[in-house]
Each structure stands twice: as structure tokens, then as C-alpha cells.
Tab-separated table of C-alpha atoms in Angstrom:
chain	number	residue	atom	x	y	z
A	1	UNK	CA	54.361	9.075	-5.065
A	2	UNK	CA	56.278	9.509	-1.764
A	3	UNK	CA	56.763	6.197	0.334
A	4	UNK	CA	54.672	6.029	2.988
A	5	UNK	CA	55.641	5.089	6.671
A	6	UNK	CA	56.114	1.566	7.721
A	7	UNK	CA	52.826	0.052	8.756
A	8	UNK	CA	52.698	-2.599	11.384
A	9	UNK	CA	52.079	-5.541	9.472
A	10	UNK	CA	49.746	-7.021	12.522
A	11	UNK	CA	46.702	-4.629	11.546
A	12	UNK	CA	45.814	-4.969	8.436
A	13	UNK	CA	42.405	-2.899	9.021
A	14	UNK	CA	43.679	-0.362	11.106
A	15	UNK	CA	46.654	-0.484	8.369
A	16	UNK	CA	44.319	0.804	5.685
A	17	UNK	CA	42.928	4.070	7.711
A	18	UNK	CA	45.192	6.857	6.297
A	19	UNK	CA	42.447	9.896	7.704
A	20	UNK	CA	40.598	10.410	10.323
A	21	UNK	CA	38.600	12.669	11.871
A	22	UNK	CA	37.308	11.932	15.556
A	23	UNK	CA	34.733	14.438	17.352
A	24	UNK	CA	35.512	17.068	15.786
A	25	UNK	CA	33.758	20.327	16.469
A	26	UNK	CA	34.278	23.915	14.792
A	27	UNK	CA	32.825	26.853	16.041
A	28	UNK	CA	34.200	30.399	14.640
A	29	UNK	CA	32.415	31.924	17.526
A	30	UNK	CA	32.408	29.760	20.058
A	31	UNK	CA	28.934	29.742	19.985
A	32	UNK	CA	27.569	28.007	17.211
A	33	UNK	CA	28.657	24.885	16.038
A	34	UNK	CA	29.111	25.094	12.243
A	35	UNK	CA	31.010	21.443	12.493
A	36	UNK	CA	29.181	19.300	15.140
A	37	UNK	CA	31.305	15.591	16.699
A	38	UNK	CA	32.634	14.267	13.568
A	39	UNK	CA	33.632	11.154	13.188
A	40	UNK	CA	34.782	10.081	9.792
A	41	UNK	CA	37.447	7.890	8.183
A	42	UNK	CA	38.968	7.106	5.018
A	43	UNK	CA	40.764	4.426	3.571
A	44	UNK	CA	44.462	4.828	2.033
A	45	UNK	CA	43.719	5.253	-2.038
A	46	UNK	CA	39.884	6.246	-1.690
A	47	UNK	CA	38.027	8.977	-3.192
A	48	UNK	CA	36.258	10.518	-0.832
A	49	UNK	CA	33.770	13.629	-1.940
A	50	UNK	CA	32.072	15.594	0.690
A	51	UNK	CA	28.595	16.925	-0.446
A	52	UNK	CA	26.122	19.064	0.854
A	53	UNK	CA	24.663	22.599	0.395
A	54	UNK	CA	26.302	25.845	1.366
A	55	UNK	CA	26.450	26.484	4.339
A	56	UNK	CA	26.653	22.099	5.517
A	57	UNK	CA	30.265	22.233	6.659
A	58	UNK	CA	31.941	20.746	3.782
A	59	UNK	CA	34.145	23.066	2.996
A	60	UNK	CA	35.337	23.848	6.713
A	61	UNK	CA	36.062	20.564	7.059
A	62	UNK	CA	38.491	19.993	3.882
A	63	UNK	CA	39.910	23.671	5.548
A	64	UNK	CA	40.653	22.185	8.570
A	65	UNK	CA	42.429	19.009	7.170
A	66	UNK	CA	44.552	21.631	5.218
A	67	UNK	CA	45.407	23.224	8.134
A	68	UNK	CA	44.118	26.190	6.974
A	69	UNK	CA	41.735	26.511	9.933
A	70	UNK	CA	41.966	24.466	13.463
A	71	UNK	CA	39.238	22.336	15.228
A	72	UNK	CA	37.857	23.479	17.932
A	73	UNK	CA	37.922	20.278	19.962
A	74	UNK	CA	38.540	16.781	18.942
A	75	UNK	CA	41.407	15.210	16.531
A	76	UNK	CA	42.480	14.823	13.040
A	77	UNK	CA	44.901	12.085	12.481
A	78	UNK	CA	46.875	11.300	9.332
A	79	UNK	CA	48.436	7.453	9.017
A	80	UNK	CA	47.350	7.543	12.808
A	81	UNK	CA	49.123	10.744	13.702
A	82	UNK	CA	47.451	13.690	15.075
A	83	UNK	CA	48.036	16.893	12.783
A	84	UNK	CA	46.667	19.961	14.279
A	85	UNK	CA	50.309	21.098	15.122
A	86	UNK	CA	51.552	21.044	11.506
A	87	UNK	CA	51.923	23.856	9.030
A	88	UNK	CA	50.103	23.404	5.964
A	89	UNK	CA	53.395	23.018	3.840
A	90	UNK	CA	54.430	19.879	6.449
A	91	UNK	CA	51.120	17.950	5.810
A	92	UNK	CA	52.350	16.167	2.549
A	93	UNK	CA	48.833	17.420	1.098
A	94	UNK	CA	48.514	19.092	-2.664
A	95	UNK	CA	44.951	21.433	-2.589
A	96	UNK	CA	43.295	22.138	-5.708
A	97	UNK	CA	41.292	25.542	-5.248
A	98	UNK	CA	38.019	26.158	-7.093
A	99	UNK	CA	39.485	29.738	-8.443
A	100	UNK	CA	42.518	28.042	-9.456
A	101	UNK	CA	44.755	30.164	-7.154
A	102	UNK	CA	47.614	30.309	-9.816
A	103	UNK	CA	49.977	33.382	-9.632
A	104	UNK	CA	49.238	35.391	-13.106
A	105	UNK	CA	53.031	36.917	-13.009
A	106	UNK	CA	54.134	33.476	-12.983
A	107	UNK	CA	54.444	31.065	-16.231
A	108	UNK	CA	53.007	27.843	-15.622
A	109	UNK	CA	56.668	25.925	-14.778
A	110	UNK	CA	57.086	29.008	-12.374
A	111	UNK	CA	53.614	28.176	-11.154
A	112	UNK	CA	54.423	24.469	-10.232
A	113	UNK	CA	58.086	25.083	-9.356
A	114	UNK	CA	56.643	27.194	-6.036
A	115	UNK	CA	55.149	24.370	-3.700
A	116	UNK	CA	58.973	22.909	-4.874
A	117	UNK	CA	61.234	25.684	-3.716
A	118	UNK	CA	58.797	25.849	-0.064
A	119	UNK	CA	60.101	22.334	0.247
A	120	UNK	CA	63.922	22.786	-1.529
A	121	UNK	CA	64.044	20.195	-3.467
A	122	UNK	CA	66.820	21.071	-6.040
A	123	UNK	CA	66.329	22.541	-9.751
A	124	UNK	CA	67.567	19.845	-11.385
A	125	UNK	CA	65.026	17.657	-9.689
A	126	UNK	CA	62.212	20.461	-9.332
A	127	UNK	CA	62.793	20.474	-13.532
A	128	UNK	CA	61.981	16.655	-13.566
A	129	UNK	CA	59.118	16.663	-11.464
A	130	UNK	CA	57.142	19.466	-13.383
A	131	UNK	CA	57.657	17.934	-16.696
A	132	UNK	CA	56.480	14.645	-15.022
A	133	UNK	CA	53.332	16.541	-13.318
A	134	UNK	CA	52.470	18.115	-16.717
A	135	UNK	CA	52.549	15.115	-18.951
A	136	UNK	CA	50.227	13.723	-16.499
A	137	UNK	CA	47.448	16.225	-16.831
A	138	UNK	CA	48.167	16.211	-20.475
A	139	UNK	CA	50.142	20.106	-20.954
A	140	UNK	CA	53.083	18.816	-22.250
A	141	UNK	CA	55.395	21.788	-23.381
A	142	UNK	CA	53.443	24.197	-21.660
A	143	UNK	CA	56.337	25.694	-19.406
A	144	UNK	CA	56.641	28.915	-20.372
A	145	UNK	CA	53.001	29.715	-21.376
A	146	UNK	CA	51.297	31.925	-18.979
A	147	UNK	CA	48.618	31.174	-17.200
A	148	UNK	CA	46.819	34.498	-18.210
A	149	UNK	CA	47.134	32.629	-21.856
A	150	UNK	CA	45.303	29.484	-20.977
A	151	UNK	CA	41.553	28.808	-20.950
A	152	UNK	CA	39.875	27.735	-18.323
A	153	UNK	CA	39.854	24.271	-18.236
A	154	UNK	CA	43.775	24.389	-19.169
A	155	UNK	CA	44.117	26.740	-16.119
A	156	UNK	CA	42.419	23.661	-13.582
A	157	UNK	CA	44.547	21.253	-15.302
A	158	UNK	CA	47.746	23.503	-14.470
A	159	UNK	CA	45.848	23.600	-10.417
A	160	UNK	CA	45.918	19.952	-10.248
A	161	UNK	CA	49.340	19.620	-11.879
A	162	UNK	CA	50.669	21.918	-9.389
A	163	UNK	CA	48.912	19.998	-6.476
A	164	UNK	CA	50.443	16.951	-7.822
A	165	UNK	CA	53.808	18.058	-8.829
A	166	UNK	CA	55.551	17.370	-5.311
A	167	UNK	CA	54.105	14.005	-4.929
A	168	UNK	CA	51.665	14.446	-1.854
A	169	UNK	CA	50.422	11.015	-0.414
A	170	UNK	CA	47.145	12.938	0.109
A	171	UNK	CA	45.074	15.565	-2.704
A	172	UNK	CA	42.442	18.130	-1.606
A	173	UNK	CA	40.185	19.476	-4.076
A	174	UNK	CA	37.685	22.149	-2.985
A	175	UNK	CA	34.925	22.848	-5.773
A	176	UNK	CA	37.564	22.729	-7.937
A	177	UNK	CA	34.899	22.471	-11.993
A	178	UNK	CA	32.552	25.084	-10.344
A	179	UNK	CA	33.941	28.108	-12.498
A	180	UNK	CA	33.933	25.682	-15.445
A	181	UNK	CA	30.909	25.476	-18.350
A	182	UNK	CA	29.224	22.281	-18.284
A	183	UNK	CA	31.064	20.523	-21.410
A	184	UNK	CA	34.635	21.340	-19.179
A	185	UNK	CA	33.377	19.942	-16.260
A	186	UNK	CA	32.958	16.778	-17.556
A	187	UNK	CA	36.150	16.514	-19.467
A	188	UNK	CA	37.567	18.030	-16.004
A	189	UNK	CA	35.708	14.576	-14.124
A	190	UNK	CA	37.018	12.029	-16.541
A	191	UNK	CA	40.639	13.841	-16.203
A	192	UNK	CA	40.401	13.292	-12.450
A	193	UNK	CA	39.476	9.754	-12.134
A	194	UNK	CA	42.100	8.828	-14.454
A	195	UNK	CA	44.632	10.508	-12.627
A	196	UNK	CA	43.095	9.297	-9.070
A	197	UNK	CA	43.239	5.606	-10.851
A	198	UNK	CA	46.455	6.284	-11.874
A	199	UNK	CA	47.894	7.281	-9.084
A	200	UNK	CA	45.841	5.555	-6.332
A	201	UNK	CA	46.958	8.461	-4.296
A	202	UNK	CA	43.782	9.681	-1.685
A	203	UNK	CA	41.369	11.987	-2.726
A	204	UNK	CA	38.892	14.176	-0.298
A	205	UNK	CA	36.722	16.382	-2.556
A	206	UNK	CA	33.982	18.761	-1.733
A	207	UNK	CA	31.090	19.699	-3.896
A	208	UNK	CA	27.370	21.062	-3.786
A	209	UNK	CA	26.920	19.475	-6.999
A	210	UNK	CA	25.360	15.802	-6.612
A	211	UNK	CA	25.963	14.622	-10.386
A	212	UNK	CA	29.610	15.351	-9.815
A	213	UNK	CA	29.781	13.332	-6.760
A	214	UNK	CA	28.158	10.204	-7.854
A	215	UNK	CA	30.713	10.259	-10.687
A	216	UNK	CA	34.081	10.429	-9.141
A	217	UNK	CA	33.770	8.549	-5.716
A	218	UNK	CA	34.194	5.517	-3.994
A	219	UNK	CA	32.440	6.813	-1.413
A	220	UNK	CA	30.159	9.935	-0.209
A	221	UNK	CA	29.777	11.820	3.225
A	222	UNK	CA	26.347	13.827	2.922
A	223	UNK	CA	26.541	16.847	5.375
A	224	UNK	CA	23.815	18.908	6.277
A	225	UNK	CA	24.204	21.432	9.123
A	226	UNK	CA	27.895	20.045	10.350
A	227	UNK	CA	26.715	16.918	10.455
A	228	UNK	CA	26.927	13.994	8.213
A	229	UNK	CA	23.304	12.419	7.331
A	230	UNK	CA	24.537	9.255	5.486
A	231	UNK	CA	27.751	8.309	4.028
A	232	UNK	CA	27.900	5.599	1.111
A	233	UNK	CA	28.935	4.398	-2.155
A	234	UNK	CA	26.988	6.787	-4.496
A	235	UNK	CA	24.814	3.048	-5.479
A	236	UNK	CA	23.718	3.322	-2.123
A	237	UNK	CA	23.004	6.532	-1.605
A	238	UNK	CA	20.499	7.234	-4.992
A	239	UNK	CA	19.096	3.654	-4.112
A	240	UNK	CA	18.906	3.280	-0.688
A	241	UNK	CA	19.023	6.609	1.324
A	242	UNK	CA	18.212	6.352	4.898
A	243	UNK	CA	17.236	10.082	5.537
A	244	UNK	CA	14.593	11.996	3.813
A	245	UNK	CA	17.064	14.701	3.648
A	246	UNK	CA	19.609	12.323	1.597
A	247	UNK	CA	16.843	11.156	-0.033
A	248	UNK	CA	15.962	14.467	-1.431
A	249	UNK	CA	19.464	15.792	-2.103
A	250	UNK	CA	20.628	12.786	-4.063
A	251	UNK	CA	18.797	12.809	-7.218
A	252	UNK	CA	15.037	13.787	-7.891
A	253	UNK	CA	12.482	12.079	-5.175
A	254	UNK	CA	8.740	12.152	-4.883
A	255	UNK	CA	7.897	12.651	-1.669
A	256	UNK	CA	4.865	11.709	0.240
A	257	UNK	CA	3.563	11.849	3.695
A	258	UNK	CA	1.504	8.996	5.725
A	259	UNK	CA	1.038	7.063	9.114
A	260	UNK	CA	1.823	3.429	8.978
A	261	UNK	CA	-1.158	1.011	9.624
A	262	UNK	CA	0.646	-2.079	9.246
A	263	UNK	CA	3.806	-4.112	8.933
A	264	UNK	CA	3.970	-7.322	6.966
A	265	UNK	CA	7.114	-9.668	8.306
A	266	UNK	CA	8.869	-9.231	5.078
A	267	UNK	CA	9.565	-5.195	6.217
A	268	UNK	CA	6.848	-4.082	3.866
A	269	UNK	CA	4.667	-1.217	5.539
A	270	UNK	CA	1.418	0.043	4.537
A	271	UNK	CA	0.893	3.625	5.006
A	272	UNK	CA	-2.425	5.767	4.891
A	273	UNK	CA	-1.460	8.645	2.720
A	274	UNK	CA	-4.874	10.616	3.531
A	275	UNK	CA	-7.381	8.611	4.418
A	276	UNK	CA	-8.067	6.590	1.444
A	277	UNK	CA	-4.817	6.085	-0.529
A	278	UNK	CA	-2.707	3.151	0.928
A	279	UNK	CA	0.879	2.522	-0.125
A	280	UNK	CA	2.808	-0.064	0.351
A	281	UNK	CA	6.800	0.501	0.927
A	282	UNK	CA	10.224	-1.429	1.829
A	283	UNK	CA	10.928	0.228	5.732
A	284	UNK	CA	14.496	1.544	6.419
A	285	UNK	CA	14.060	1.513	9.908
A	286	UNK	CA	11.744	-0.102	12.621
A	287	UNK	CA	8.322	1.642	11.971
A	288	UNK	CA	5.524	0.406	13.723
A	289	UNK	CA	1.585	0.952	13.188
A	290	UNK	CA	0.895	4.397	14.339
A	291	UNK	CA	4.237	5.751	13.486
A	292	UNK	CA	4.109	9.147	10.960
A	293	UNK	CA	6.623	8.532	7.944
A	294	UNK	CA	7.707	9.888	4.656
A	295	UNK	CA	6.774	7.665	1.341
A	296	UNK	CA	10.207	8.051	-0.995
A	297	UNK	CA	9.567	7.097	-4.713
A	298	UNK	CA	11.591	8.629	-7.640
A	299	UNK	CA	10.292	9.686	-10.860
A	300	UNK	CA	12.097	7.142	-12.975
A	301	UNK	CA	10.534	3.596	-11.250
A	302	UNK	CA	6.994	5.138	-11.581
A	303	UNK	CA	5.037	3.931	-14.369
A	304	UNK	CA	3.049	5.235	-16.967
A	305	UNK	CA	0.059	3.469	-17.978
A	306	UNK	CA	0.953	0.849	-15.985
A	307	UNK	CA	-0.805	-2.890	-17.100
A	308	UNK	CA	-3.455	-3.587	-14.794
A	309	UNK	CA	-3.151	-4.795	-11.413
A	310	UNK	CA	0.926	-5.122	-12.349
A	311	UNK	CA	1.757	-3.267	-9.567
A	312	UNK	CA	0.859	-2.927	-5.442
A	313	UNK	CA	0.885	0.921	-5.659
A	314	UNK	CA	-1.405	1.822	-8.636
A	315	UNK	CA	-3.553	5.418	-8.666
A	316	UNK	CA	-5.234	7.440	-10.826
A	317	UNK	CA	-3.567	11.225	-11.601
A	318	UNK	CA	-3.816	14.001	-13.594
A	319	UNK	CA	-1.380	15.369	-16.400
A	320	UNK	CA	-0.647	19.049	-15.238
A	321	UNK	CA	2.355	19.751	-17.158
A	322	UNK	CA	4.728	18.069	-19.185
A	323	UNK	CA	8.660	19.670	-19.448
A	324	UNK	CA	10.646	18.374	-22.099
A	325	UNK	CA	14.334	17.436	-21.071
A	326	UNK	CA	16.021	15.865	-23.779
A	327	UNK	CA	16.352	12.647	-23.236
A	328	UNK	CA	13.428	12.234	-21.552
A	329	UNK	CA	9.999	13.932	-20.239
A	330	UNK	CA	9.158	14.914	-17.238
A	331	UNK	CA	5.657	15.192	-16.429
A	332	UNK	CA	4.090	16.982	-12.937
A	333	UNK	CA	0.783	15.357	-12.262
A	334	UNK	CA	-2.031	15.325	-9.206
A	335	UNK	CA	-2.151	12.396	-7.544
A	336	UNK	CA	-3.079	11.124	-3.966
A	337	UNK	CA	-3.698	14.684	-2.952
A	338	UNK	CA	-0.593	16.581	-4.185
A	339	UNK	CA	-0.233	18.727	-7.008
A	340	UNK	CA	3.331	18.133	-7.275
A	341	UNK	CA	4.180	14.435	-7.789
A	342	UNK	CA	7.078	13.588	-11.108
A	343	UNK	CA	6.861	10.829	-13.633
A	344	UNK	CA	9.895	11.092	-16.076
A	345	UNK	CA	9.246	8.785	-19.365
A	346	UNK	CA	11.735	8.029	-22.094
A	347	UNK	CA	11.741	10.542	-25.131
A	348	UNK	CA	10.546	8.133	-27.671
A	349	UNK	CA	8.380	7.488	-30.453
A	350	UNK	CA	4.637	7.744	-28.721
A	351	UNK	CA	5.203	10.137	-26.056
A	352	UNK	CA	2.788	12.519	-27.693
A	353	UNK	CA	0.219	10.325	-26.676
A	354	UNK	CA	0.350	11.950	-23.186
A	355	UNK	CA	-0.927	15.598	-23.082
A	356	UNK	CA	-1.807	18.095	-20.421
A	357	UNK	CA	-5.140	17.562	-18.399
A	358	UNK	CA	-4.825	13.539	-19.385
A	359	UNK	CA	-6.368	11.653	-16.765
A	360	UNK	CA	-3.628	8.607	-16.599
A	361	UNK	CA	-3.313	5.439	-14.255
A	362	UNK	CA	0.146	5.365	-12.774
A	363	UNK	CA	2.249	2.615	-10.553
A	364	UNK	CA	5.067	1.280	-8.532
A	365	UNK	CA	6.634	-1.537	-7.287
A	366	UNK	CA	6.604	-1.409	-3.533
A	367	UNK	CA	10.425	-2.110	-3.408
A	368	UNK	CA	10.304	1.013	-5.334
A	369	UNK	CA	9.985	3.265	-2.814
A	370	UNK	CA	10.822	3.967	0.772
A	371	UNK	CA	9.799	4.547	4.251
A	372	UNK	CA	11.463	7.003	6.037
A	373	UNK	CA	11.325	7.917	9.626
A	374	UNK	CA	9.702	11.344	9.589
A	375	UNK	CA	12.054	14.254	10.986
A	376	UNK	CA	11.898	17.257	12.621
């Protein structure tokens, strides 16, 4: 990798901030605000993914730290340097596309000797770095192949190799498995955290697929609506999300709706789901008696069949369908006045036991689940 510039050795903290964004705002119109006062920053070496549905920003954002598109107000700094003013090629920043983006007249050396020649470093060094770029994605030999001749998840490989191959301190990758069958993605994942572990070089990633993100980062910026609703480890997100939003997004949720009646000193509230159904559930913010919420609980910590009086959250459903998954079940029962509340129980011997229109006892712990300020 290419040295970086001396860092004062009298801020360690502010040492370690290699990007960030500060109120930034994006508007193609100049009327709406598709990214809206951004503030985000990442550490030198992290993988950072960006994740959200279409439409949430994510993508404008990586755009605009390409310098592929400009902010509208605010400033993006790089090793505490502002950026806008740079050409793409000047940014020291290798972008992995999710169509690949390779040039089909090209062979594959030709491919990754391109990004070299726009910077002119010299053939006998542009030969050395390709060879080095390919052995690290694992296409040794593959020089004079075209890329036409390649399948798909040889064609990524070749993306990343060619994002790679000039030694950028910084590596963009925009959806870059979403043309790639299931199996290939997740070769395509391991292959990228080795490399990002490898090379400790930073990552920004942007996906719509959850799964994906909880496997490859150090840490996750949620967006909705230009906005970022939570950012986290991926740990923190799936265990304690802090939006119902986030909540929902990140893995499958249960979600129920109530007015809080009471708060115990330990930050356990009880919430009237409907009258007669109480639940008891860890806060994540200040809720006070009176206050309208949103009960979080997903289908994995409920219990089926639960042994009596085991848990604080205990009611009676009803078995309404029952979806097999592979490794597990997931069942959609009735319960404290919703038809659409999920239970997912291990595929194992004795699951047959459980059949549609079963009238079954379920639970959970209140720690289990979450209340969530309601919002608009």
C-alpha cells in the first residue's frame, strides 16, 4: 500500500480519522434533499458498509466520496483534507462497481494496466503490480484471458483486482455480489475480508442486503431517507437497535404496539398491548407512563412451549401456518391481537408435534425484547 502522510504524533484520536463527512447535504434539484446534514467518520483500516433500501442515500453518498458527484453544502475530508476539488483519478481511491465495469475489448492485464497508465507509472512497474494484484484475488496467469471468457464471479475478482492494483489507501465498493448467485456471493464475502484483513487498507461498502453487511464490517451506517438511523457494530445493531426502523431492517422482528403503564428502576417498562395483555421490556430510551411505544421481540428468543411461569412475557397463540426453511421452522401464529406474530424453532427431531390450528403457550424473557420510542 502507498505510505500515508505524516500524522502529528500529538493526536492520536484525531490521528486515526482517515474520512469524514461533515453536514453534508445533496440535493439534485435543489429542492429535495436526497442526502440530509451528514455527519459520519471512519477510522483508518475500518470496514465500513453503508446499508439501507433504495432510494436511502447510500449509494449517493459512496458517489460523492468518489467524486463522481459533488455535495451540495458541507465537507468531505480525507486524512483531514477537504476533497471536493479533486478529480476522481487524484483521490488515491480504487471503486469496485456492481456491473463490474471492465472493458470487454480489453484482456484482463489490459483491464488492470488502465487505472496504471491514468497515473504513468512505468511498464516495467505497471507489469509488477498486476501480477501482484492478481495473485491476491487468486487469478494467477490470467493476463491474457478476456474478460468476455470469465464467469461471473472471476469477472468481480478481476473488479477488485483492478481497484487494488495501484495501491489506493482507500477501496469503494458499490453493490459490488448483487449480479452474483447466492453460492458466489458468499465465496465473493469471504474473498473480501481476507483481502480487507490482509491489507488493512479502508473499506466503505454499500449494500441493500443486510446478511451481507453483518458479515463483512466493523461497523454499519443504517440510512433511511438521507439520513443515518443508527450506526454500529453489526452485534449491536441485530441486538440492540435503537429505532424501530433499524429494528425492522436488521434481521426479522416481531413487532408490537402499546402505551407504557409503568417503569420499574431497573429500565424495565410494562406496556398495555390492548387492554389486557401486559409486556414487560428493557427501554432504549426514557419512556415514561403514558408514553405510546413499539414492543421489539425477534422470532428466535421466543419460546415454544415454554415451562410454566419460566418466563415474564408468557401468552397463549394460535398455530396459523408453519413455513419450512431448512434449518429451521418458522411458524406465523395469533397472539395478543395480531395475526402476524413469528416463532422460528430448530428443525429437529419433534417438530411435527406442532401443526396448524395448535393452540400453543409461548414466552420471552423481558431482556428479550425492546421498547422503542414510537415514530412518526
Amino acid at each position: 500500500m502507498s505510505a500515508d502522510p505524516e500524522l502529528p504524533t500529538n493526536d492520536i484520536e484525531q490521528a486515526d480519522v482517515h474520512i469524514e463527512f461533515k453536514d453534508v447535504c445533496k440535493s439534485f434539484d435543489q429542492n429535495v434533499k436526497v442526502i440530509q446534514n451528514l455527519h459520519l467518520t471512519i477510522q483508518r483500516g475500518e470496514f465500513l458498509t453503508m446499508l439501507g433500501p433504495s432510494g436511502s442515500g447510500k449509494t449517493t453518498c459512496l458517489m460523492m466520496l468518489a467524486g463522481f458527484e459533488s455535495p451540495t453544502s458541507g465537507t468531505i475530508t480525507v486524512n483531514g483534507n477537504p476533497i471536493q476539488q479533486l478529480m476522481p483519478h487524484k483521490r488515491n481511491m480504487g471503486m469496485v462497481f456492481q456491473h463490474y465495469a471492465l472493458f470487454p475489448h480489453m484482456s484482463v492485464g489490459k483491464n488492470l494496466a488502465f487505472p496504471l497508465e491514468v497515473r504513468g507509472v512505468p511498464a516495467v512497474e505497471r507489469a509488477e503490480k498486476i501480477e501482484k494484484a492478481l495473485e491476491l484475488v487468486q487469478l494467477e496467469g490470467f493476463q491474457d484471458r478476456k474478460t468476455t471468457q470469465l464467469s461471473g464471479g472471476q469477472q468481480q475478482r478481476v473488479a477488485i483486482a483492478r481497484a487494488l492494483v495501484f495501491e489506493p489507501e482507500i477501496v469503494l465498493m458499490d453493490e459490488p455480489l448483487g449480479a452474483l448467485d447466492r453460492r458466489l456471493r458468499e465465496e465473493m464475502q469471504d474473498e473480501i475480508r481476507r483481502l480487507h484483513q490482509q491489507l488493512g487498507v479502508t473499506m466503505v461498502y454499500v449494500t441493500h442486503d443486510q446478511m451481507e453487511a453483518m458479515v463483512l464490517s466493523d461497523h454499519v451506517a443504517v440510512l433511511q431517507g438521507g439520513e443515518i438511523e443508527q450506526i454500529a457494530t453489526p452485534e449491536t445493531l441485530y441486538e440492540e437497535p435503537n429505532r424501530v426502523f433499524v429494528s425492522s431492517f436488521i434481521g426479522d422482528n416481531n413487532i408490537l404496539y402499546g402505551v407504557v403503564k409503568q417503569v420499574d428502576e431497573n429500565e424495565i417498562c410494562h406496556v398495555d398491548l390492548n387492554g389486557k395483555d401486559m409486556v414487560q421490556a428493557l427501554t432504549v430510551s426514557p419512556h415514561k407512563p403514558g408514553d405510546e411505544v413499539w414492543i421489539a421481540v425477534r422470532p428466535e428468543r421466543v419460546k415454544l412451549r415454554p415451562k410454566k411461569e419460566l418466563y415474564t412475557n408468557e401468552f397463549d397463540a394460535v398455530v396459523e401456518d408453519i413455513a419450512f426453511m431448512g434449518d429451521h421452522l418458522r411458524l406465523r401464529v395469533t397472539t395478543c391481537g395480531i395475526q402476524k406474530f413469528h416463532v422460528k424453532i430448530q428443525n429437529i427431531v419433534g417438530h411435527g408435534r406442532v401443526l396448524p390450528g395448535d393452540k400453543v403457550r409461548i414466552g420471552w424473557a423481558a431482556l428479550d425484547c425492546r421498547a422503542l420510542a414510537k415514530e412518526k
